[in-house]
Short mmCIF file of C-alpha atoms in Angstrom, two decimals:
data_model
loop_
_atom_site.label_atom_id
_atom_site.label_comp_id
_atom_site.label_asym_id
_atom_site.label_seq_id
_atom_site.Cartn_x
_atom_site.Cartn_y
_atom_site.Cartn_z
CA UNK H 1 -10.09 -1.57 -13.92
CA UNK H 2 -8.36 -0.17 -10.86
CA UNK H 3 -4.75 0.84 -10.63
CA UNK H 4 -2.81 -1.31 -8.18
CA UNK H 5 -1.85 1.95 -6.55
CA UNK H 6 -5.41 3.18 -6.31
CA UNK H 7 -6.55 4.18 -2.82
CA UNK H 8 -10.05 4.28 -1.44
CA UNK H 9 -11.91 7.59 -1.71
CA UNK H 10 -10.84 8.41 1.79
CA UNK H 11 -7.24 8.74 0.47
CA UNK H 12 -7.96 10.43 -2.89
CA UNK H 13 -7.13 13.93 -1.66
CA UNK H 14 -3.95 12.71 0.05
CA UNK H 15 -2.66 10.88 -3.01
CA UNK H 16 -3.04 13.95 -5.20
CA UNK H 17 -1.85 16.36 -2.52
CA UNK H 18 1.47 14.65 -1.92
CA UNK H 19 2.38 15.59 -5.45
CA UNK H 20 1.83 19.34 -4.95
CA UNK H 21 4.08 20.70 -2.24
CA UNK H 22 3.73 24.41 -2.83
CA UNK H 23 2.07 26.89 -5.15
CA UNK H 24 2.64 30.52 -6.07
CA UNK H 25 -0.12 32.64 -4.47
CA UNK H 26 -2.52 34.44 -6.77
CA UNK H 27 -1.87 38.15 -7.20
CA UNK H 28 -4.63 40.76 -7.07
CA UNK H 29 -5.48 42.52 -10.31
CA UNK H 30 -5.83 46.24 -10.68
CA UNK H 31 -9.59 46.21 -10.18
CA UNK H 32 -9.38 44.33 -6.88
CA UNK H 33 -10.12 40.92 -8.37
CA UNK H 34 -7.79 37.96 -8.84
CA UNK H 35 -5.74 37.30 -11.94
CA UNK H 36 -6.63 34.36 -14.16
CA UNK H 37 -5.37 31.11 -12.74
CA UNK H 38 -6.45 31.89 -9.19
CA UNK H 39 -8.75 28.88 -9.01
CA UNK H 40 -5.91 26.65 -10.19
CA UNK H 41 -3.71 27.85 -7.35
CA UNK H 42 -6.61 27.57 -4.89
CA UNK H 43 -7.15 23.94 -5.85
CA UNK H 44 -3.44 23.25 -5.31
CA UNK H 45 -3.53 24.95 -1.89
CA UNK H 46 -6.61 23.00 -0.81
CA UNK H 47 -4.99 19.77 -1.97
CA UNK H 48 -2.15 20.52 0.42
CA UNK H 49 -4.51 21.28 3.30
CA UNK H 50 -6.49 18.13 2.57
CA UNK H 51 -3.22 16.18 2.60
CA UNK H 52 -2.31 17.37 6.11
CA UNK H 53 -5.77 16.69 7.54
CA UNK H 54 -6.04 13.32 5.83
CA UNK H 55 -2.67 12.26 7.22
CA UNK H 56 -3.75 13.25 10.73
CA UNK H 57 -7.11 11.56 10.24
CA UNK H 58 -5.49 8.32 9.14
CA UNK H 59 -2.97 8.44 11.99
CA UNK H 60 -5.74 8.97 14.56
CA UNK H 61 -7.79 6.17 12.99
CA UNK H 62 -4.84 3.76 13.15
CA UNK H 63 -4.14 4.72 16.77
CA UNK H 64 -7.82 4.24 17.64
CA UNK H 65 -7.81 0.82 15.99
CA UNK H 66 -4.71 -0.15 17.97
CA UNK H 67 -6.24 1.08 21.23
CA UNK H 68 -9.50 -0.71 20.48
CA UNK H 69 -7.55 -3.93 19.94
CA UNK H 70 -5.86 -3.38 23.33
CA UNK H 71 -9.26 -2.94 24.99
CA UNK H 72 -10.47 -6.16 23.38
CA UNK H 73 -7.32 -7.96 24.54
CA UNK H 74 -7.79 -6.79 28.13
CA UNK H 75 -11.44 -7.77 28.07
CA UNK H 76 -10.38 -11.25 26.96
CA UNK H 77 -7.88 -11.45 29.82
CA UNK H 78 -10.56 -10.37 32.29
CA UNK H 79 -12.95 -13.02 31.01
CA UNK H 80 -10.30 -15.70 31.41
CA UNK H 81 -9.42 -14.41 34.89
CA UNK H 82 -13.05 -14.51 35.94
CA UNK H 83 -13.33 -18.06 34.64
CA UNK H 84 -10.22 -18.97 36.64
CA UNK H 85 -11.70 -17.50 39.83
CA UNK H 86 -14.90 -19.39 39.19
CA UNK H 87 -12.98 -22.64 38.84
CA UNK H 88 -11.12 -21.94 42.09
CA UNK H 89 -14.39 -21.32 43.87
CA UNK H 90 -15.66 -24.66 42.56
CA UNK H 91 -12.49 -26.38 43.82
CA UNK H 92 -12.97 -24.84 47.25
CA UNK H 93 -16.57 -25.99 47.29
CA UNK H 94 -15.57 -29.54 46.46
CA UNK H 95 -12.96 -29.50 49.26
CA UNK H 96 -15.55 -28.23 51.73
CA UNK H 97 -18.00 -30.93 50.66
CA UNK H 98 -15.37 -33.62 51.05
CA UNK H 99 -14.52 -32.28 54.52
CA UNK H 100 -18.17 -32.42 55.51
CA UNK H 101 -18.54 -35.99 54.24
CA UNK H 102 -15.42 -37.01 56.14
CA UNK H 103 -16.76 -35.58 59.37
CA UNK H 104 -15.99 -31.95 58.88
CA UNK H 105 -18.97 -31.09 61.07
CA UNK H 106 -17.43 -32.99 64.04
CA UNK H 107 -14.65 -31.32 66.08
CA UNK H 108 -11.19 -32.55 65.17
CA UNK H 109 -10.56 -33.95 68.72
CA UNK H 110 -13.75 -36.05 68.53
CA UNK H 111 -12.81 -37.28 65.06
CA UNK H 112 -9.45 -38.43 66.39
CA UNK H 113 -11.08 -40.30 69.30
CA UNK H 114 -13.55 -42.02 67.01
CA UNK H 115 -11.06 -42.71 64.24
CA UNK H 116 -9.47 -46.12 63.82
CA UNK H 117 -6.31 -44.35 62.62
CA UNK H 118 -5.90 -40.94 64.34
CA UNK H 119 -2.50 -40.31 62.74
CA UNK H 120 -3.91 -40.80 59.22
CA UNK H 121 -6.74 -38.46 60.12
CA UNK H 122 -4.25 -35.80 61.24
CA UNK H 123 -2.28 -36.13 58.04
CA UNK H 124 -5.48 -35.83 56.02
CA UNK H 125 -6.50 -32.77 57.98
CA UNK H 126 -3.12 -31.11 57.40
CA UNK H 127 -3.33 -31.81 53.68
CA UNK H 128 -6.77 -30.28 53.56
CA UNK H 129 -5.65 -27.19 55.50
CA UNK H 130 -2.76 -26.63 53.13
CA UNK H 131 -5.00 -27.10 50.10
CA UNK H 132 -7.59 -24.78 51.58
CA UNK H 133 -4.97 -22.08 52.20
CA UNK H 134 -3.52 -22.51 48.72
CA UNK H 135 -6.93 -22.02 47.14
CA UNK H 136 -7.55 -18.91 49.25
CA UNK H 137 -4.16 -17.48 48.27
CA UNK H 138 -4.81 -18.21 44.60
CA UNK H 139 -8.20 -16.52 44.78
CA UNK H 140 -6.64 -13.48 46.42
CA UNK H 141 -3.95 -13.19 43.78
CA UNK H 142 -6.46 -13.70 41.02
CA UNK H 143 -8.70 -10.97 42.41
CA UNK H 144 -5.74 -8.60 42.60
CA UNK H 145 -4.89 -9.40 38.98
CA UNK H 146 -8.50 -8.87 37.99
CA UNK H 147 -8.53 -5.47 39.67
CA UNK H 148 -5.35 -4.45 37.84
CA UNK H 149 -6.74 -5.68 34.54
CA UNK H 150 -9.98 -3.81 35.12
CA UNK H 151 -8.03 -0.61 35.78
CA UNK H 152 -5.97 -1.14 32.61
CA UNK H 153 -9.14 -1.79 30.65
CA UNK H 154 -10.67 1.47 31.92
CA UNK H 155 -7.54 3.40 30.92
CA UNK H 156 -7.46 1.78 27.48
CA UNK H 157 -11.15 2.46 26.95
CA UNK H 158 -10.67 6.13 27.88
CA UNK H 159 -7.69 6.46 25.52
CA UNK H 160 -9.70 4.83 22.72
CA UNK H 161 -12.61 7.21 23.27
CA UNK H 162 -10.28 10.23 23.20
CA UNK H 163 -8.81 9.01 19.91
CA UNK H 164 -12.29 8.47 18.50
CA UNK H 165 -13.24 12.03 19.46
CA UNK H 166 -10.11 13.40 17.82
CA UNK H 167 -10.81 11.33 14.75
CA UNK H 168 -14.32 12.77 14.55
CA UNK H 169 -12.85 16.28 14.66
CA UNK H 170 -10.39 15.40 11.90
CA UNK H 171 -13.20 13.92 9.82
CA UNK H 172 -15.26 17.11 10.18
CA UNK H 173 -12.28 19.27 9.22
CA UNK H 174 -11.52 17.00 6.29
CA UNK H 175 -15.12 17.23 5.09
CA UNK H 176 -15.00 21.03 5.30
CA UNK H 177 -11.80 21.23 3.24
CA UNK H 178 -13.11 18.79 0.67
CA UNK H 179 -16.23 20.93 0.30
CA UNK H 180 -14.05 23.96 -0.37
CA UNK H 181 -11.98 21.87 -2.76
CA UNK H 182 -15.11 20.86 -4.66
CA UNK H 183 -16.10 24.52 -4.99
CA UNK H 184 -12.60 25.48 -6.15
CA UNK H 185 -12.68 22.71 -8.74
CA UNK H 186 -15.89 24.17 -10.15
CA UNK H 187 -14.22 27.57 -10.47
CA UNK H 188 -11.12 26.02 -12.02
CA UNK H 189 -13.18 24.16 -14.59
CA UNK H 190 -15.12 27.36 -15.32
CA UNK H 191 -11.88 29.18 -16.08
CA UNK H 192 -10.73 26.27 -18.23
CA UNK H 193 -14.02 26.13 -20.15
CA UNK H 194 -13.80 29.87 -20.84
CA UNK H 195 -10.26 29.47 -22.21
CA UNK H 196 -11.24 26.49 -24.33
CA UNK H 197 -14.30 28.29 -25.70
CA UNK H 198 -12.20 31.32 -26.60
CA UNK H 199 -9.46 29.13 -28.07
CA UNK H 200 -6.89 31.13 -26.12
CA UNK H 201 -4.77 29.65 -23.34
CA UNK H 202 -4.35 31.66 -20.15
CA UNK H 203 -0.67 30.81 -19.98
CA UNK H 204 1.24 28.66 -17.54
CA UNK H 205 0.05 28.61 -13.93
CA UNK H 206 3.29 27.84 -12.16
CA UNK H 207 3.33 25.34 -9.32
CA UNK H 208 6.51 24.62 -7.38
CA UNK H 209 7.66 21.15 -8.32
CA UNK H 210 7.81 18.35 -5.76
CA UNK H 211 11.12 16.79 -4.83
CA UNK H 212 11.36 13.52 -6.72
CA UNK H 213 13.86 10.69 -6.91
CA UNK H 214 12.61 8.49 -9.73
CA UNK H 215 14.80 5.47 -10.39
CA UNK H 216 13.15 4.92 -13.76
CA UNK H 217 13.33 7.27 -16.75
CA UNK H 218 9.56 6.95 -17.25
CA UNK H 219 6.50 7.28 -15.02
CA UNK H 220 2.71 7.11 -15.34
CA UNK H 221 1.05 10.42 -16.36
CA UNK H 222 -0.94 10.54 -13.10
CA UNK H 223 -0.04 8.90 -9.81
CA UNK H 224 -3.45 7.60 -8.71
CA UNK H 225 -6.28 6.83 -11.08
CA UNK H 226 -9.00 4.60 -12.42
CA UNK H 227 -8.59 3.42 -15.99
CA UNK H 228 -11.54 4.15 -18.25
CA UNK H 229 -11.69 4.17 -22.08
CA UNK H 230 -8.77 2.32 -23.60
CA UNK H 231 -6.92 2.55 -26.89
CA UNK H 232 -8.94 1.32 -29.87
CA UNK H 233 -12.25 1.17 -28.03
CA UNK H 234 -15.44 2.34 -29.74
CA UNK H 235 -17.70 5.16 -28.62
CA UNK H 236 -20.29 7.60 -29.85
CA UNK H 237 -18.06 10.55 -28.96
CA UNK H 238 -15.20 9.48 -31.27
CA UNK H 239 -15.26 9.66 -35.05
CA UNK H 240 -13.62 6.24 -35.40
CA UNK H 241 -12.02 4.61 -32.38
CA UNK H 242 -10.45 5.91 -29.19
CA UNK H 243 -6.88 7.00 -29.88
CA UNK H 244 -5.47 7.02 -26.36
CA UNK H 245 -5.86 5.80 -22.80
CA UNK H 246 -8.14 7.63 -20.39
CA UNK H 247 -7.34 7.95 -16.69
CA UNK H 248 -10.31 8.98 -14.54
CA UNK H 249 -9.12 11.49 -11.92
CA UNK H 250 -10.66 14.50 -10.13
CA UNK H 251 -10.45 18.00 -11.58
CA UNK H 252 -7.20 19.62 -10.52
CA UNK H 253 -5.22 16.38 -10.21
CA UNK H 254 -1.59 17.10 -11.11
CA UNK H 255 -0.57 15.68 -14.50
CA UNK H 256 3.07 14.82 -14.98
CA UNK H 257 5.39 14.32 -17.92
CA UNK H 258 5.91 10.60 -18.45
CA UNK H 259 9.51 11.25 -19.46
CA UNK H 260 11.94 14.06 -20.17
CA UNK H 261 11.33 16.07 -23.31
CA UNK H 262 10.27 19.34 -24.84
CA UNK H 263 6.88 21.04 -24.94
CA UNK H 264 6.07 21.29 -28.64
CA UNK H 265 2.41 22.24 -28.37
CA UNK H 266 0.07 23.94 -25.92
CA UNK H 267 -3.41 24.26 -27.40
CA UNK H 268 -6.76 25.41 -26.06
CA UNK H 269 -10.05 24.60 -27.78
CA UNK H 270 -11.30 21.87 -30.07
CA UNK H 271 -12.20 18.29 -29.26
CA UNK H 272 -9.24 17.85 -26.91
CA UNK H 273 -9.89 21.06 -25.00
CA UNK H 274 -6.75 22.27 -23.26
CA UNK H 275 -3.89 19.98 -24.25
CA UNK H 276 -0.11 19.65 -24.13
CA UNK H 277 2.11 17.65 -26.51
CA UNK H 278 5.65 16.66 -25.54
CA UNK H 279 8.45 15.41 -27.75
CA UNK H 280 10.76 12.82 -26.18
CA UNK H 281 14.39 12.03 -27.08
CA UNK H 282 13.47 8.60 -28.47
CA UNK H 283 11.33 10.25 -31.17
CA UNK H 284 7.94 9.55 -29.63
CA UNK H 285 5.40 12.22 -28.67
CA UNK H 286 2.94 12.18 -25.76
CA UNK H 287 -0.29 14.13 -25.52
CA UNK H 288 -2.14 15.20 -22.36
CA UNK H 289 -5.67 16.39 -23.11
CA UNK H 290 -8.90 17.71 -21.51
CA UNK H 291 -6.81 19.64 -18.98
CA UNK H 292 -8.07 22.35 -16.64
CA UNK H 293 -4.77 24.25 -16.60
CA UNK H 294 -1.22 24.12 -17.88
CA UNK H 295 1.96 24.68 -15.89
CA UNK H 296 4.42 24.91 -18.82
CA UNK H 297 4.83 27.04 -21.91
CA UNK H 298 5.54 25.93 -25.44
CA UNK H 299 9.27 25.42 -26.05
CA UNK H 300 10.11 24.50 -22.44
CA UNK H 301 12.19 21.50 -21.47
CA UNK H 302 10.60 19.19 -18.91
CA UNK H 303 11.92 16.41 -16.69
CA UNK H 304 10.49 13.00 -15.89
CA UNK H 305 7.63 13.37 -13.42
CA UNK H 306 7.46 17.16 -13.70
CA UNK H 307 3.98 18.57 -13.14
CA UNK H 308 2.93 20.06 -16.45
CA UNK H 309 -0.75 20.75 -15.77
CA UNK H 310 -3.91 19.82 -13.93
CA UNK H 311 -6.57 17.39 -15.13
CA UNK H 312 -10.02 18.62 -16.08
CA UNK H 313 -12.86 17.99 -18.49
CA UNK H 314 -12.46 20.52 -21.30
CA UNK H 315 -13.33 19.81 -24.92
CA UNK H 316 -15.20 16.69 -26.01
CA UNK H 317 -15.34 15.14 -22.53
CA UNK H 318 -18.09 13.57 -20.44
CA UNK H 319 -16.33 13.87 -17.09
CA UNK H 320 -13.03 14.65 -15.34
CA UNK H 321 -10.19 12.57 -16.73
CA UNK H 322 -6.84 12.72 -18.46
CA UNK H 323 -6.74 11.62 -22.09
CA UNK H 324 -3.21 10.36 -22.71
CA UNK H 325 -1.78 9.49 -26.11
CA UNK H 326 1.53 8.20 -27.43
CA UNK H 327 2.27 9.17 -31.04
CA UNK H 328 4.98 8.73 -33.63
CA UNK H 329 4.35 12.29 -34.85
CA UNK H 330 2.97 15.33 -33.04
CA UNK H 331 -0.24 15.04 -35.06
CA UNK H 332 -3.46 13.28 -34.15
CA UNK H 333 -3.93 9.96 -35.94
CA UNK H 334 -0.42 8.59 -35.41
CA UNK H 335 -1.09 7.07 -32.00
CA UNK H 336 0.08 3.74 -30.61
CA UNK H 337 -1.39 1.91 -27.62
CA UNK H 338 -0.03 3.74 -24.52
CA UNK H 339 -0.37 0.79 -22.12
CA UNK H 340 2.13 -1.62 -23.74
CA UNK H 341 4.30 1.38 -24.68
CA UNK H 342 4.60 2.32 -21.00
CA UNK H 343 4.90 -1.31 -19.94
CA UNK H 344 7.93 -1.70 -22.21
CA UNK H 345 9.47 1.19 -20.31
CA UNK H 346 8.92 -0.49 -16.91
CA UNK H 347 5.79 1.52 -16.08
CA UNK H 348 3.01 -0.96 -15.25
CA UNK H 349 -0.45 0.39 -16.01
CA UNK H 350 -3.69 -1.26 -15.01
#
């Protein structure tokens, strides 16, 4: 089931990147390598780069769509103008035919001599002349308008093509960054797997926190997601039933504290892999499991929406996701369904 805030894949990098505004650069180690946590910081940096490119890509795409609509509008105007000219030509043809039937092939002086009513003939001739001139003037104006429209259409078409070219460049750049991001995610997960296997956490990898202005005291644990296994569902990978709510997200996605509280547990290893447990003022506890990195240390105070780690697939996990639990104690086995719990706190999930 998709989150109502879920974006298409094209926007996945942007949605995650907006959350991570800056990161502390990795420092070289004594042997010329990079200290542990470098991949975590690299993922955060690439998220930011992907965000910039994706924003430009989307802006260029929207501008191209607008310009394409303008081209289509001008083409419609041209079609209608051509139809109008065609109708005027038909009117002129009918007038010429009527003139011929009424003696248009005979000189006007002869027509007057032969006519039973020369004055009526003169009036008829004057009416025809005025109508003929009016049609010619209308055709001239219409042709001028058609020429202007054609010039506008050419300009709009050129602008649209330039935007399409720029969009193609942005798409290529975006693809390149996403390839680097995929490689960095592999390295990040490798570091996480090593920590989980050793049962020793690497320590907090600090990311500068984004500026936030939440109006609610509670938020969802990830901003953009797909819901997967729910509370109480069965599965071969669980001893009994699923004890939390899973949010499918890419490796490296920032994970945030759903509310203010205190970090009471940071654990690496076991079925939950790398995990964090928070205690909240109302007496409930929340768990964030299968992480790839942590951004807080045990004993720290955290605020609503603060980034406390990055999602991964450590421990008993079949793919990248965040396993989120709400408990009445810090221990496993005391969980309550997270979805209605969050809903009661004005955080719609689904």
